[in-house]
mmCIF file of C-alpha atoms and ligand atoms in Angstrom:
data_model
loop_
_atom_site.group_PDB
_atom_site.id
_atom_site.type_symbol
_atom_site.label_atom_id
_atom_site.label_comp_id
_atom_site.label_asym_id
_atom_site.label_seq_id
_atom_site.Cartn_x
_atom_site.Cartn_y
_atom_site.Cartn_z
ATOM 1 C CA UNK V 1 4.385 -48.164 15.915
ATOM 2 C CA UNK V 2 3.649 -46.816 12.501
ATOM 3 C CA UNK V 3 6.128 -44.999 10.152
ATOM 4 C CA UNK V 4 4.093 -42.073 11.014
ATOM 5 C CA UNK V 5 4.670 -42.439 14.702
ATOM 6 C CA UNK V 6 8.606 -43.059 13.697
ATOM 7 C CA UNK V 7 8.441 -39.708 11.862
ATOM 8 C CA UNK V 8 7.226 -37.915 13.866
ATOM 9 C CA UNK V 9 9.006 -38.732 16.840
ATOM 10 C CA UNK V 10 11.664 -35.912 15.973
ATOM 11 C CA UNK V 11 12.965 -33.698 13.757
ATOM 12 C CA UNK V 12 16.148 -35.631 12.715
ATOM 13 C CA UNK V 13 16.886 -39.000 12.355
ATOM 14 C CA UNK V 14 20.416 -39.683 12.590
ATOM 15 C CA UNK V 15 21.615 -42.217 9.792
ATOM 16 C CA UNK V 16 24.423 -43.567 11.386
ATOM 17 C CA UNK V 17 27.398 -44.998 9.374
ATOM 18 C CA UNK V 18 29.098 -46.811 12.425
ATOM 19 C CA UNK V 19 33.059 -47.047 12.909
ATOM 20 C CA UNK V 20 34.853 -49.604 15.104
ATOM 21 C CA UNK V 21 35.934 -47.736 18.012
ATOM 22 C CA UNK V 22 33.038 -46.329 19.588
ATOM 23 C CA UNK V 23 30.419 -48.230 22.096
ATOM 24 C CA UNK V 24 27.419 -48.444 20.338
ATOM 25 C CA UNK V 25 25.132 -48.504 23.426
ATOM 26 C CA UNK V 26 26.663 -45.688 24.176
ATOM 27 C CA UNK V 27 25.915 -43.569 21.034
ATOM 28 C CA UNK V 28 22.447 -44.805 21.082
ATOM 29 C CA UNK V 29 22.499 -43.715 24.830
ATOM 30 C CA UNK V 30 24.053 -39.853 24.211
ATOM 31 C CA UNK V 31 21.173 -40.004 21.428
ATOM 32 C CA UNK V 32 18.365 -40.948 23.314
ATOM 33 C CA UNK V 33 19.594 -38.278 26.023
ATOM 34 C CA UNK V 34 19.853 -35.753 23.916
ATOM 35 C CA UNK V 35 16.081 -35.953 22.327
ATOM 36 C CA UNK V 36 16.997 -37.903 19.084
ATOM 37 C CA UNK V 37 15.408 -41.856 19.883
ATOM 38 C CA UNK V 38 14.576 -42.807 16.508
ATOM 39 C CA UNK V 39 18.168 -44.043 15.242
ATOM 40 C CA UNK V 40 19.063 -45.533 11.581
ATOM 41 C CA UNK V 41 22.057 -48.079 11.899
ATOM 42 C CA UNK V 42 23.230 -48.342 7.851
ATOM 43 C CA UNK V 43 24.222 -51.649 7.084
ATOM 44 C CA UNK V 44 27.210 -50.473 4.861
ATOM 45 C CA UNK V 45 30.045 -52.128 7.550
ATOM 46 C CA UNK V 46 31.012 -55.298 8.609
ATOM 47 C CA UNK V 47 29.656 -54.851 12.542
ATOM 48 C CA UNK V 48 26.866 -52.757 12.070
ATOM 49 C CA UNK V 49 23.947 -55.874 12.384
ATOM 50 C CA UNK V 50 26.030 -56.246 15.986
ATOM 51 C CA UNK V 51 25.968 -52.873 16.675
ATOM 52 C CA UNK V 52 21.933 -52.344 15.800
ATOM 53 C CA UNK V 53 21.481 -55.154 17.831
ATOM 54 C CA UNK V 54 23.572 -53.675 21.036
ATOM 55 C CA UNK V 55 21.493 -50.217 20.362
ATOM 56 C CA UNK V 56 18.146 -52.434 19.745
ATOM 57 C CA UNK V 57 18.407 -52.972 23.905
ATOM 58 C CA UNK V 58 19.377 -49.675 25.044
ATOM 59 C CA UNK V 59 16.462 -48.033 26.530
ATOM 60 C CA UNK V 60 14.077 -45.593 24.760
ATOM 61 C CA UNK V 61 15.929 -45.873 21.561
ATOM 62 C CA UNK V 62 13.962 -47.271 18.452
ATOM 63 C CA UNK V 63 16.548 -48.695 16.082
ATOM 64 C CA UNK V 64 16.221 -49.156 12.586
ATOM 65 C CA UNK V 65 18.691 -50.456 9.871
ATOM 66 C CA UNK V 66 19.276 -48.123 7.074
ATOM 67 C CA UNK V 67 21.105 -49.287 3.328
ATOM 68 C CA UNK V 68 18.608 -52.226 2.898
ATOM 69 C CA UNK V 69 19.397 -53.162 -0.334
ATOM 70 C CA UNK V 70 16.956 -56.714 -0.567
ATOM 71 C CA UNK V 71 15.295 -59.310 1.058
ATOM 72 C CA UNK V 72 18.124 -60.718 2.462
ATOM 73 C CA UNK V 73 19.608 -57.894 4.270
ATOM 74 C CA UNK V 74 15.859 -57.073 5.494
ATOM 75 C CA UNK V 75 15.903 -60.610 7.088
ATOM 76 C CA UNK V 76 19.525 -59.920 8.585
ATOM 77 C CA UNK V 77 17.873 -56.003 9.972
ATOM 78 C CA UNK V 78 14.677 -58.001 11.434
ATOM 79 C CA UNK V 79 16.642 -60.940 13.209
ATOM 80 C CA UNK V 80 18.945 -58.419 14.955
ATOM 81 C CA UNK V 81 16.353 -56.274 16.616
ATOM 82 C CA UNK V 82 15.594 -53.109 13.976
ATOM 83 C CA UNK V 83 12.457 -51.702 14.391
ATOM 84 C CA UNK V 84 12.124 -50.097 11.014
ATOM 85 C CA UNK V 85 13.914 -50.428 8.076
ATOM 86 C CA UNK V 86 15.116 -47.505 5.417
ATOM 87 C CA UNK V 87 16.037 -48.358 1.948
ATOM 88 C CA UNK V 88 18.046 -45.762 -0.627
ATOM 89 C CA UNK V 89 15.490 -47.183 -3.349
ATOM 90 C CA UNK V 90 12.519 -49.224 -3.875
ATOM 91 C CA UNK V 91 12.616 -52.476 -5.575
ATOM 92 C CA UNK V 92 9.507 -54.629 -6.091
ATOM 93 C CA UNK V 93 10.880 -57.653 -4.110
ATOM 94 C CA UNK V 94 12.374 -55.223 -1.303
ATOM 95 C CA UNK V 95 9.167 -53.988 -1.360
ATOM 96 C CA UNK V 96 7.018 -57.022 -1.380
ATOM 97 C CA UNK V 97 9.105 -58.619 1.715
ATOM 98 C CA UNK V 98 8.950 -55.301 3.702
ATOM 99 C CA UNK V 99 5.477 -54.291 3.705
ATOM 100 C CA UNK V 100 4.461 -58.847 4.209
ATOM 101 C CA UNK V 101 7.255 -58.443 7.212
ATOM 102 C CA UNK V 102 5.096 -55.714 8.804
ATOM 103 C CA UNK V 103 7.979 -53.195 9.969
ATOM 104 C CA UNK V 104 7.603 -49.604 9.373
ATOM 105 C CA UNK V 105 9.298 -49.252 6.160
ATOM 106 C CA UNK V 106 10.869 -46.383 4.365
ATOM 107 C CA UNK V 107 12.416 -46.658 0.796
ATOM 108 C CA UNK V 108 14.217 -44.236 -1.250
ATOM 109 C CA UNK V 109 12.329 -42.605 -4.271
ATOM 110 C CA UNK V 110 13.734 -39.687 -6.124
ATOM 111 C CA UNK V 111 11.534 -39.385 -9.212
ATOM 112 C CA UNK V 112 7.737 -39.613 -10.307
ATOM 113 C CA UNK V 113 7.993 -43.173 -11.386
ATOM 114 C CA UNK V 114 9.394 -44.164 -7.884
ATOM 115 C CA UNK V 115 6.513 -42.824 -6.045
ATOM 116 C CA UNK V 116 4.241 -44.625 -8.362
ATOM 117 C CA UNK V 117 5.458 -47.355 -7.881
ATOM 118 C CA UNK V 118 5.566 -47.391 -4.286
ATOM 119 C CA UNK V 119 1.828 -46.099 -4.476
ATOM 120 C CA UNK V 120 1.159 -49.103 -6.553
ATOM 121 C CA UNK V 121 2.756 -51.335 -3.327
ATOM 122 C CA UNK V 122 0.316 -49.206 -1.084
ATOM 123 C CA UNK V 123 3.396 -47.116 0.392
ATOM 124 C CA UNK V 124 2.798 -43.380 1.126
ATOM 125 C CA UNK V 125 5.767 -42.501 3.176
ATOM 126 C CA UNK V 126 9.213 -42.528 1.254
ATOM 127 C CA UNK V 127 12.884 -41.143 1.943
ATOM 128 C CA UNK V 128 13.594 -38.745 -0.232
ATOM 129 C CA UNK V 129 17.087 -39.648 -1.528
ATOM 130 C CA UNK V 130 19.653 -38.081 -2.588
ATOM 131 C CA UNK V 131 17.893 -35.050 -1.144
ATOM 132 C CA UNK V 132 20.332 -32.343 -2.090
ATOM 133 C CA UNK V 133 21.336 -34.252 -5.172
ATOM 134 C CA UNK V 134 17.718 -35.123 -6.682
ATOM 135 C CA UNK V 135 17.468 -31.208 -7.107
ATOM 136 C CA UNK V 136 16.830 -30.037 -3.330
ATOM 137 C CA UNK V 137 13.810 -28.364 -2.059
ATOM 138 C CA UNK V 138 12.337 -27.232 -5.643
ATOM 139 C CA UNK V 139 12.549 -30.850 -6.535
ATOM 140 C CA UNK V 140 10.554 -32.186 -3.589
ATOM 141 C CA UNK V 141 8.373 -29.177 -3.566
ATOM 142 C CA UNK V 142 7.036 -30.072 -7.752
ATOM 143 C CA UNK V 143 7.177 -33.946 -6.753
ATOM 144 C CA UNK V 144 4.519 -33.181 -4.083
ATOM 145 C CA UNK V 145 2.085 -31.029 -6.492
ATOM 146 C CA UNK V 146 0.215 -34.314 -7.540
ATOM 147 C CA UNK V 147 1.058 -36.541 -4.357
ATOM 148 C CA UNK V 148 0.014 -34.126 -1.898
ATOM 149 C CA UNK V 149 -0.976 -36.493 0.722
ATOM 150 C CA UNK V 150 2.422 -38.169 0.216
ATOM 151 C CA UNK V 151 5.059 -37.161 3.113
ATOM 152 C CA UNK V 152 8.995 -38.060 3.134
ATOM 153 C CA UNK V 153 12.124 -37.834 5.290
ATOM 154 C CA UNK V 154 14.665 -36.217 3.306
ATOM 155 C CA UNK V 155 18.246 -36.897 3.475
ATOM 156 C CA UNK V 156 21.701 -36.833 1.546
ATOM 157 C CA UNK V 157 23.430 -33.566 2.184
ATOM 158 C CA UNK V 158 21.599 -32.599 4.666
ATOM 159 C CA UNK V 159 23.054 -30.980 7.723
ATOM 160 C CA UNK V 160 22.108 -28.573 10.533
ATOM 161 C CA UNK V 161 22.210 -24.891 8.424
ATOM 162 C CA UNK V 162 19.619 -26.394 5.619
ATOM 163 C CA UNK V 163 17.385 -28.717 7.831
ATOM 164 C CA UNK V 164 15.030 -25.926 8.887
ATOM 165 C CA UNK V 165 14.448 -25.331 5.381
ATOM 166 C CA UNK V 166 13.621 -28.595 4.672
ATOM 167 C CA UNK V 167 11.160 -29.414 7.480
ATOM 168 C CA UNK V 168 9.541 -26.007 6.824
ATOM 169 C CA UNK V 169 7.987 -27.720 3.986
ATOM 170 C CA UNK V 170 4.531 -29.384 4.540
ATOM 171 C CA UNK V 171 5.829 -32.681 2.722
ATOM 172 C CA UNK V 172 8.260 -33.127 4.899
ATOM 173 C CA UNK V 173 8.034 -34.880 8.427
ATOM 174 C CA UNK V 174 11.294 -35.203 9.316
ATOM 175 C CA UNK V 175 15.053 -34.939 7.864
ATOM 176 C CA UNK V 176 17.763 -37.835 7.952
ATOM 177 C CA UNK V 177 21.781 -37.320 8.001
ATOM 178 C CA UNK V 178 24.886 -38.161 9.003
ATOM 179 C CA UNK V 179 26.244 -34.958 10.466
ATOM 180 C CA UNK V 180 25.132 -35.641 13.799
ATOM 181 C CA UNK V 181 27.629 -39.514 14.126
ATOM 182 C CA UNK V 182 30.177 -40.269 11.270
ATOM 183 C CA UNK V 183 32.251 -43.213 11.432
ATOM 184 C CA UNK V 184 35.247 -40.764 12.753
ATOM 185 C CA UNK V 185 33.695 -39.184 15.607
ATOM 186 C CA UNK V 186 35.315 -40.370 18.996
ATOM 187 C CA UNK V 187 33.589 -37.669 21.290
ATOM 188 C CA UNK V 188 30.557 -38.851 22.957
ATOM 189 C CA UNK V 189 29.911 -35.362 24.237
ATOM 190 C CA UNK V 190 30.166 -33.586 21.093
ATOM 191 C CA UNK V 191 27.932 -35.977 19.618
ATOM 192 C CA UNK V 192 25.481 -35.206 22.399
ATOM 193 C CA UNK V 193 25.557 -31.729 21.571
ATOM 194 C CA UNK V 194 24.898 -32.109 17.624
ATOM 195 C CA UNK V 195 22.441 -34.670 18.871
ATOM 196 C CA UNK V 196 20.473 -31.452 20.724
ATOM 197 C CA UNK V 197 21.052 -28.812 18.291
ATOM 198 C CA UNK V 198 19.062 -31.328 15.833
ATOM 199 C CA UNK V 199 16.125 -31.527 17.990
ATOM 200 C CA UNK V 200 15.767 -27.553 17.852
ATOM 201 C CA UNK V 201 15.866 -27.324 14.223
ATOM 202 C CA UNK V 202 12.487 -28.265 13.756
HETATM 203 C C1 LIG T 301 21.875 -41.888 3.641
HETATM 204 O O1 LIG T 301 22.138 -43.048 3.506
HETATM 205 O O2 LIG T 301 20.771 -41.502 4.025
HETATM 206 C C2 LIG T 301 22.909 -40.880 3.259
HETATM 207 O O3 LIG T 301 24.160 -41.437 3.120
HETATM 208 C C3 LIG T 301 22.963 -39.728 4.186
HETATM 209 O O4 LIG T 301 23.501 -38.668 3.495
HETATM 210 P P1 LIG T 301 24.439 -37.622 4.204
HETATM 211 O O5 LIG T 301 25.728 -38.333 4.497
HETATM 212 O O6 LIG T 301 24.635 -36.496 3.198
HETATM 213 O O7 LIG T 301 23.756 -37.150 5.453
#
């Protein structure tokens, strides 16, 4: 599976910042019922390589680990199960480990210089991060004047009310956030039905 195919899959990808108390095959399993397979598991808590592991067997789902800050914590994502891995920026060793591992791979950018950089690494398909914060849609909109083949998953402050927006642009194949599963949210069922609305918005 390429990036592409990962992107594409569906509209939203939920980046999940995981609390304690839920069962993590069965968030992956409300998402994958609800239309919304392609699943980032951040690495930002102490159980989160278990929990992307757990989701990593649940049917259907493709689970990726999300807040890969370096080689290291790419090596920790791949030995657990994730199937692609999303960074918030792009370093040159990140980089260099990522694309010789051979997972789809996703890094932040935010600027000119990023992109070129990841150009220079071969990368066309970046995470545009902090969406909302890096200046929004008029931002991504001048970034893609002279990378117009270049396409990008935005996400920070995204939520359901702006996503159409976003994915209305041509640079952008899908949209990333949080708003679907945050580390509070108990309710299976009302993540199922955030998990649904997302898969309309696009
Ligand atoms: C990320 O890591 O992609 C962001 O934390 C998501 O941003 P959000 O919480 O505004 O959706």
């Amino acid at each position: 599976m390429t990036i592409d195919d990962l992107m594409n899959m569906a509209p939203v990808i939920p980046v999940l910042v995981l609390g304690d108390e839920l069962d993590p095959a069965a968030l992956a399993e409300t998402l994958v019922a609800a239309g919304l397979p392609v699943i980032e598991v951040t690495l930002r808590t102490p159980w989160a390589l278990d929990a992307l592991h757990t989701m990593a067997g649940v049917t259907g789902a493709i689970v990726g680990a999300g807040t890969v800050r370096d080689p290291k914590m790419l090596d920790e994502a791949i030995d657990a199960g994730a199937k692609f891995i999303v960074a918030p920026g792009l370093t040159e060793p990140l980089g260099r480990a990522a694309i010789a591992s051979g997972v789809p791979f996703l890094p932040g950018i935010a600027t000119a210089g990023d992109i070129m950089r990841g150009l220079d690494m071969g990368l066309t398909r970046f995470k545009f991060f902090p969406a909302e914060a890096s200046g929004g849609r008029p931002a991504l909109k001048a970034l893609s004047g002279p990378f117009p083949e270049l396409r990008f998953c935005p996400t920070g402050g995204i939520r359901l009310e702006n996503a159409p927006d976003w994915l209305a642009l041509e640079a952008v194949s899908c949209v990333g956030g949080t708003w679907i599963a945050g580390p509070e949210d108990r309710d299976l069922a009302a993540i199922g039905a955030r998990a649904r609305a997302a898969t309309e918005v696009g």
